[in-house]
Every structure is written in structure tokens, then in C-alpha cells.
Amino acid sequence: METNIQQVEKDFLQYVGKIRSYGEAIGVMYWDLRTGAPKKGVEQRSEVIGVLSSETFAMSTSDEMAGYIAQLSTPEAHTYISEVTKKAVEECKKEYDLNKKIPADEYREYVILTSKAEAAWEEAKEKADFSMFQPYLEKIVEFNRRFVEYWGYEGNKYNTLLDLYEPGVTVEVVDRVFGQVRDRIVPLVQQIMSSTHKPDTSFLHRHFPKDKQREFSLAILQELGYDFEAGRLDETVHPFATGLNPGDVRVTTRYDEKDFRTAIFGTIHECGHAVYEQNISKELVGTNLCDGTSMGIHESQSLFFEKFIGKNYSFWKRNYDVLKQYAPGQFDDVALDDFYRGVNESKPSLIRIEADELTYPLHIMIRYEIEKGLINGDIEVKDLPQVWNDKYEEYLGVRPSHDGEGVLQDVHWSGGSFGYFPSYALGYMYAAQFKAAMLKDLPQFDELLAEGKFSVIREWLTENIHQYGKMKKPLEILHDVTGEGLNAQYLIDYLEEKYSRVYQLV
Amino acid sequence: METNIQQVEKDFLQYVGKIRSYGEAIGVMYWDLRTGAPKKGVEQRSEVIGVLSSETFAMSTSDEMAGYIAQLSTPEAHTYISEVTKKAVEECKKEYDLNKKIPADEYREYVILTSKAEAAWEEAKEKADFSMFQPYLEKIVEFNRRFVEYWGYEGNKYNTLLDLYEPGVTVEVVDRVFGQVRDRIVPLVQQIMSSTHKPDTSFLHRHFPKDKQREFSLAILQELGYDFEAGRLDETVHPFATGLNPGDVRVTTRYDEKDFRTAIFGTIHECGHAVYEQNISKELVGTNLCDGTSMGIHESQSLFFEKFIGKNYSFWKRNYDVLKQYAPGQFDDVALDDFYRGVNESKPSLIRIEADELTYPLHIMIRYEIEKGLINGDIEVKDLPQVWNDKYEEYLGVRPSHDGEGVLQDVHWSGGSFGYFPSYALGYMYAAQFKAAMLKDLPQFDELLAEGKFSVIREWLTENIHQYGKMKKPLEILHDVTGEGLNAQYLIDYLEEKYSRVYQLV
């Protein structure tokens, strides 16, 4: 028995390694497409990606895979195989079940629908005409309602979709924490709106040459422990980080010469994602566990870097002078305090991806409530523009003048990604909660930043979070690190304290 | 019958398309590895390339492939299927037969040997110690002698290896043309050596900033009809061009601030390779015919660009002023005539890849004679240093002082690429022969270059050569374009005329 199971384990890991290899090849091609691949080659390249993706899908739903899962999931097998293999089998089983429960014909139809829907969404957004996108979205919602039935659900139907992106997190949890955040942030936003101590932000829009922004971005990546022997920085239109393997985790950024924040804070954000993947344990390389454990935990790392480091006063105490070296003369008349207050401006706005850290969670809550309503049949697609605009008015005090800056602004729904949005806000909460736990171990957090000893912080994150990859589920990591479940209070406290300071509230 | 065969044809083309897709994915990863992939990711990336390569090999030697070949090679099938399919089947059959005739165990052993041999060669070259590489090379030669037996041969054993790279070309042909070239070039080189009108070459080594060289390289690529919507220029250590598909054919170059020729003529060379692949008929995309037809024809295009365009007086009549814009002041004291003579300097040297166009074929002939001797058992590996040095003295009048600048200089043999070298020299001859044919259609060739009307020349090449991809064999193209077989006279005439002019021989 032992020998047999160990052979099956070996074969299984090799099979998983093969699937992973295809994924890495696809990852390189996506990175390439988004960082300068010549446009005339795109059609054929998409074909190539399609071929490899189909193979990957076929392998992960094959009879061979079913065999491995069956043989390696028994209690007896569990006594022989490694912890890594056990977790790897679990991941494979989850994916296998999801893919197998949807009838193949229906899935194919859905893939075609979503690829057409994205093009329709793009045009609808450009023309600010929701009616062009509505029929597609209706079908996509219909499919997702049906998928939930196929997959099954416990409690709220939306739980099943949440679980795709944030395993273990439920509507009950999200309702609770979002409610707490909303109850405290909405009044805080209103206080700030009526504050008479608004930061001066005019300096943010002074001309900052692209090549100098790039040099400063590289310097900051270095400062934050990004390993350039295991990555590179490139330019793109919609910035992202991509972990091909822990030895090759690339970041991208976009340069706006009229607003340096785009590149600088964008780079710091992607750096957080990248440092996570660069520090996953080598033991997991080539397995399906060599990844961030969830969307939310991934986002907790990028937001920790962007907000808790990049928007931190002590960080700039050290790095403001460095910035000035790359922008000669440009900030000479801006004191550090004014710089800090300027980059931390908060203002209710219509567009999520341009929102500041205080109002951002409110954008997410609106989407969450809408998605939950759609999946449970409490909201219908045709009513979305009205519902959307009303919620923006209620939560943020602003109302879109057209659907292009309203309900059509995000790509997610055109691809059927329901359940994804909450992870952005959960990431914030995780980040704040990690920060509080970190302060117990590293009470000198601010001094470390001011002294350029970021490596101590990075090592804490690696020790507690990064190294595990998918070996621990998100709520498991959260509990192991902080000793409790999801607790919104840390984020609320952080935001109240910080924005009271920035806006000099009493 | 018809319907059945047509279904088989469709399935076959899809299968070939799949193999091709894997090849393209591998191509993107190789390009990436050579243009800036972070070093810590290389090991895992090599693993990924290995996985996809094995799959490709498995598909091209599978029973499914054997079935397609059998069904589509009958005279009856030929009445139904397209010309493209017929040629595609031929290519598959050739590859299938080659791979199937070698026992799998032996092939595996050979792959491992050559990968170890490359590392051994690198070290041996660095230490200039042939004895470190000798045992590997002995085994590699042994394997190749055996492969020739497995594959079979007609006439000379070396024919089988020549045919791998230059289908249809035999020892008989190569002996004849190389003999003719040698008989005329060796004395010409001696004449030049004793000429008293040597060009001044000191200006070649003036400092030329890298970014300016890059800008000029981009301008020249544009001038030569390289399509930037179907390609890009990047920096690398060992420059190459890679055709991923005709809509994505990339070139790379290397910048030497103390010798601008490296980047400029290197870029023009790779441009010739790239323009070939950018202009292969769209009809062949996704098939195994969407490639240059042979090493030699490919090299004919790069050498046509590098030598017949890039080292042409009329080309510089137009572009010398352009060059000066990117190198302010640098060439002010160098007249066009002196620039032309300087970049066309010829001098016998020890290193092939640094050789000028006149002496280059002699480097190739030496390698050809050695390979032929090794495969036929007339030369033994242990005697190589002696044989090599004697031949250099005989043909070029120079003798290596150690094996690092002698027999160990090229990587080819460590990978077992016997039969490859002759294509470099054949490429020269093809290029000269094409040029002569072109002059009949475009007698105003030099004026076209001087007036910047290169598109006329490029279109002639596309019309006569590029578009066919692998639809025509090398000697078939040569015959269709020039009306005759391989004729060394064109190259000889060109070199004699040109170098008499450069060195003002009487």
C-alpha cells in the first residue's frame, strides 16, 4: 500500500507540475501582451493562449485527475502523503468539482457570452449607454444564479460566489464588518467635507518627467525589499503584478506626468503583491499552492504597502528627500507636512479606482450590496442604473451624471466576476488587523520606516503570511497572526485617527 | 472518401496548429529569457520550457501523427487535399522519420550528453583547454556517426547532416562551390594584405553613446521596411531575431560604445531575418510551413541586408548624414568615402563571428572540411586542435595561440549541430546570386538605395522569396528566382569587384 500510494503521490505532483507549467507559460505571454507585444501578433498569440488554456482546463478536469483525487483523499492515503500533497489535492478537488458540476455545453456558452460581453461593455461604457450592455449582463447574472444552484450553497446564495475568491468568508461576516465600517466612515467623510483645514493639493499636478518617475519608482522598490534578481519593472496601461514563479515576479506601472501619484503609489501597491509572491516558500514551487492564498489576503499585502507604508508619515520623513532628488526643484516650496497631507487628501468621488483610502471601502460596499441583491433575485439588472446612483448619493453624497461614470465603470461584471469586489475591502481590513498585530511585535514600526529598516517589517510579513502560499486559508492566516477572526475595528480606528490628523478634526 | 479525407485534413491541420502553438509559447519564453528575464526565475522557466518541449516532441512522434501522415500521403488523398496540407504533411513526415529512427533511450542519452557538453565547452573555452571538452565531443561525434547510420545516407555520410539544415544540398555541391570560392578568395586576401591603400579605421572606435546607437538602429530598421507594428527591438548579449508569428517578429541587438558597427550592422543583419518572416504569406500562419525554408535561405536574407545593403556605398550616400545626426560631431572629419572604406575593412582574423565579409567564408570552409572528416572517420577528435590551427594558417595566414581562440570558439559542436556551418556560407552565395537576379529586374538598385526607396527592393524579395515560407525548398527557390542551380561565381565577382575598389587594387 505504502509504495503504491507514494507512487501515485509522485505522479500526481508531476501532473500538477505540468498544469502549473502551462500556467506559467500563459503568464509570460499575458505579461508580454500587456508590456509591449506588437499589435499585429496579438490575434495569433490569443490563439496560442487559447490552446494552452484548453489543455490546462482539460487536465484539471480529466479522468486522470479524478483518479488522483480519489486515491489520495482517503484517510489511509493521508497517513502516507505529505501535508503539501494533501493541500494540493484539496485545491485540485475544489477546482475539479466546480468545473465538473457545470454542464460542458452551458460552460462553453458562458465563455463565449462573457468574451462578447466584455467588448459590449467597453462600447457601452464609452457611449455611456447602459441599454447596450443590459442584455449581456442579464444573461450573465442568469448564468451565475444557475451556477450557484449547480454548485450548491449554504445560507445565502451569494456565499458560494464569495467563497470562490475568499474561502470561508460569508455574507453574514461581510454584512457585519461592512455595516460597522459604513456606520463610522460615512459620518467621518461628512466631517471631512465640512472641514476648514483642507490640504493644499496643487503641487500634485506639477510636471514630473516620466524617466525621473521611473528612477524614483526603482529606488522605492529597492527600499521596500523588492528583489530585482527575481523581478523587473515595466510600463503598461492597466498596472498589475504577476508571479510567474517566486524567482520571477514582475511589477508594472503607468506614468502620468501631471500626477506622480499614479506611478509612485501604484508601484508601491504592486510591490506589495510582488513581495508576497517572491517570498512564498521554495518548497511550494511547481505546485498549485505556490500563489497568494486568496484575493483578499493578496490585496491586504498590496494595501499594506500602499497605504500603511506608502502613505505613512515616517516613510516620507525618510523618502521625501529622495523624491526631491528625482524631481529637482519641484517640491522645494512644499514642506514635508504639506506633502503628507496633500497625498492623503480624501474626497468623495464617482470612480472607484481613483478613490482615496477613506472613501474606497464605500465604493466596494455599494457593489457588494448590488451583487448580493442580483444573485438572490432582490435586484434586477434593468434597475441597476437607478440603484447604483441612489447608493452613491446615499453613501458618498455624489451622483453620477451618466452611466459611464456610474454603473458601467468597472469591467468585472462583464467577465462574470461576481463575488470578487468584497475582497478589495476585506483586504483593507486584513491589512489593518495585521498592522495592529505587527505593532505588538514591532512597536518601533514608525522608527523602522524613518530609518530605512524596512527589511524587519518585510521579514515579519514573510514569516507570518508570505511563506505559506496557499498552505493556509485566509481566515486561518488571519487567526494565526492576530488571534481573532475578522475584526473591522482596526481599520476604523486607523482611518479615524489618520484622517483626524490630516484634516485636523477635533 | 472525400468527406472523410477532408475531415482528416482538418483534424491534421488543427493538430499541427496545436504543435505550432506550443512552439510559439516556447519562443516567447526564449525571447524573454534572452532580453531581461530575472535570473532567479530561470531554473523554473527552463523546467516549463522542458515540459512544453517534451509535449511537442510527443505530439510530433505520436501514433495520431503517424495516422495523419499515413492517411494523407496516399495518391488518392492527394487529389483532395490542398497544396499547403501536402507540404505540411511532408514536413511532419520528415520530422517523424528522423525522430522515430533513433532508439528512444539513445536519444535521451544524447540530449543529456549535449546539455552537459555545453557547460563543459563553456568552461573549456574559458580555460583554453581542449582536453576538458574532448571526451564530450568524442561521444557527440560517435552519436552523430551512428545517427547517420540510422537515418541512412546517399553518397557521402555527411550529406544526411547537411540535409537537416539545407535540404537538397550535398557534399558534391558544397565541395564544388567552396573550392571555387577558396581558389579566388585566398589570393585576393593576400593581395589585400599587401595593399598599400589600407583604409583608416581609427574613427570606428570613437565613443558612441548607447542610447544614440539605439535611436539610429530604430531609424535604420524603419528605413529597411521593418514593420514595428509586427515587431520590436530589444537589447541582448548574443543578438538574434525570432519569428513568433508573422505579426510578431522581434529583433535584438548589442551596443558597444567603442564600436558602433556591432549594433548597426548587427541590427541590419537581424532585420534581414525579420523582414523575411514578417512577409511570409498569411495563408501559412499556424502551420509548420510558416518559417524560413532553410538556414541558408534565411542567412541569405540577413546577409543581403547586412552586406549588400548595409555595406553598400549608395546606402550610406543617403544614410551617412542620418548617422551623423545621432552622433553629433563624431564623424565630422570623416568623409563619406573614408567612412565607406573604413566599415569595409578586411583583415584575416582568428574569430569567425568578428570576421569581415571577405574572409568569413574561409572560416566556414575550415569548419566544413573538419565536420566532413569527423563524420566520415577521416579526422579524429583528438587531432582537432592541430588540424584546426594548420587550416587557419593555410587559409587565412593566422595561427591561434591557444584553443580558446581556435577550435573551442564556437558553441555549435557542443550541441551536436553538425551540418549547420555550411549554411552560413551558402547564404552568402544565395544572396549574391539573388542580387544578380534582382539587378535584371531592378537595374536602378543603387539609385533606389540612394533615394531611400528601399520598399521596391523589399517587395521584390517578398514576391520572390519571403512569401513562400517553407512551401518551396531552398534550391527550388534559387532556381525559380535565378534560373540556375547554386553558382559561386556571383559571390566571387561581387567580392573581387568590391574589394578591388575598397583597397584600390589594380
PDB file of N, CA and C in Angstrom, chain A residues 185-195 348 358 393-397:
ATOM      1  N   ILE A 185     -17.583  55.371   8.897  1.00  0.00           N
ATOM      2  CA  ILE A 185     -16.881  56.105   7.829  1.00  0.00           C
ATOM      3  C   ILE A 185     -17.774  57.164   7.190  1.00  0.00           C
ATOM      4  N   VAL A 186     -19.046  56.843   6.995  1.00  0.00           N
ATOM      5  CA  VAL A 186     -19.940  57.820   6.350  1.00  0.00           C
ATOM      6  C   VAL A 186     -19.958  59.146   7.126  1.00  0.00           C
ATOM      7  N   PRO A 187     -20.137  59.124   8.444  1.00  0.00           N
ATOM      8  CA  PRO A 187     -20.075  60.409   9.165  1.00  0.00           C
ATOM      9  C   PRO A 187     -18.688  61.063   9.109  1.00  0.00           C
ATOM     10  N   LEU A 188     -17.615  60.218   9.110  1.00  0.00           N
ATOM     11  CA  LEU A 188     -16.268  60.781   9.045  1.00  0.00           C
ATOM     12  C   LEU A 188     -16.052  61.521   7.716  1.00  0.00           C
ATOM     13  N   VAL A 189     -16.536  60.915   6.657  1.00  0.00           N
ATOM     14  CA  VAL A 189     -16.428  61.562   5.342  1.00  0.00           C
ATOM     15  C   VAL A 189     -17.158  62.898   5.361  1.00  0.00           C
ATOM     16  N   GLN A 190     -18.327  62.925   5.992  1.00  0.00           N
ATOM     17  CA  GLN A 190     -19.084  64.171   6.048  1.00  0.00           C
ATOM     18  C   GLN A 190     -18.352  65.240   6.871  1.00  0.00           C
ATOM     19  N   GLN A 191     -17.720  64.802   7.946  1.00  0.00           N
ATOM     20  CA  GLN A 191     -16.934  65.737   8.766  1.00  0.00           C
ATOM     21  C   GLN A 191     -15.814  66.379   7.958  1.00  0.00           C
ATOM     22  N   ILE A 192     -15.148  65.501   7.189  1.00  0.00           N
ATOM     23  CA  ILE A 192     -14.017  65.959   6.376  1.00  0.00           C
ATOM     24  C   ILE A 192     -14.473  66.943   5.311  1.00  0.00           C
ATOM     25  N   MET A 193     -15.638  66.642   4.741  1.00  0.00           N
ATOM     26  CA  MET A 193     -16.185  67.509   3.696  1.00  0.00           C
ATOM     27  C   MET A 193     -16.391  68.923   4.223  1.00  0.00           C
ATOM     28  N   SER A 194     -16.776  69.008   5.499  1.00  0.00           N
ATOM     29  CA  SER A 194     -17.067  70.337   6.026  1.00  0.00           C
ATOM     30  C   SER A 194     -15.882  70.904   6.817  1.00  0.00           C
ATOM     31  N   SER A 195     -14.741  70.174   6.790  1.00  0.00           N
ATOM     32  CA  SER A 195     -13.550  70.675   7.490  1.00  0.00           C
ATOM     33  C   SER A 195     -13.042  71.950   6.818  1.00  0.00           C
ATOM     34  N   PRO A 348     -14.953  62.496  -1.553  1.00  0.00           N
ATOM     35  CA  PRO A 348     -15.893  61.564  -2.183  1.00  0.00           C
ATOM     36  C   PRO A 348     -15.863  61.745  -3.689  1.00  0.00           C
ATOM     37  N   LEU A 358      -9.879  56.425   2.351  1.00  0.00           N
ATOM     38  CA  LEU A 358     -11.001  56.556   3.274  1.00  0.00           C
ATOM     39  C   LEU A 358     -12.340  56.231   2.592  1.00  0.00           C
ATOM     40  N   GLU A 393     -25.354  58.374  -3.970  1.00  0.00           N
ATOM     41  CA  GLU A 393     -25.820  59.587  -3.314  1.00  0.00           C
ATOM     42  C   GLU A 393     -25.908  59.359  -1.802  1.00  0.00           C
ATOM     43  N   GLU A 394     -26.409  58.174  -1.453  1.00  0.00           N
ATOM     44  CA  GLU A 394     -26.590  57.875  -0.038  1.00  0.00           C
ATOM     45  C   GLU A 394     -25.246  57.750   0.700  1.00  0.00           C
ATOM     46  N   TYR A 395     -24.298  56.994   0.119  1.00  0.00           N
ATOM     47  CA  TYR A 395     -23.052  56.691   0.827  1.00  0.00           C
ATOM     48  C   TYR A 395     -22.001  57.775   0.676  1.00  0.00           C
ATOM     49  N   LEU A 396     -21.961  58.373  -0.522  1.00  0.00           N
ATOM     50  CA  LEU A 396     -20.842  59.272  -0.815  1.00  0.00           C
ATOM     51  C   LEU A 396     -21.279  60.700  -1.093  1.00  0.00           C
ATOM     52  N   GLY A 397     -22.604  60.878  -1.197  1.00  0.00           N
ATOM     53  CA  GLY A 397     -23.086  62.245  -1.420  1.00  0.00           C
ATOM     54  C   GLY A 397     -22.801  62.772  -2.816  1.00  0.00           C
TER      55      GLY A 397
END
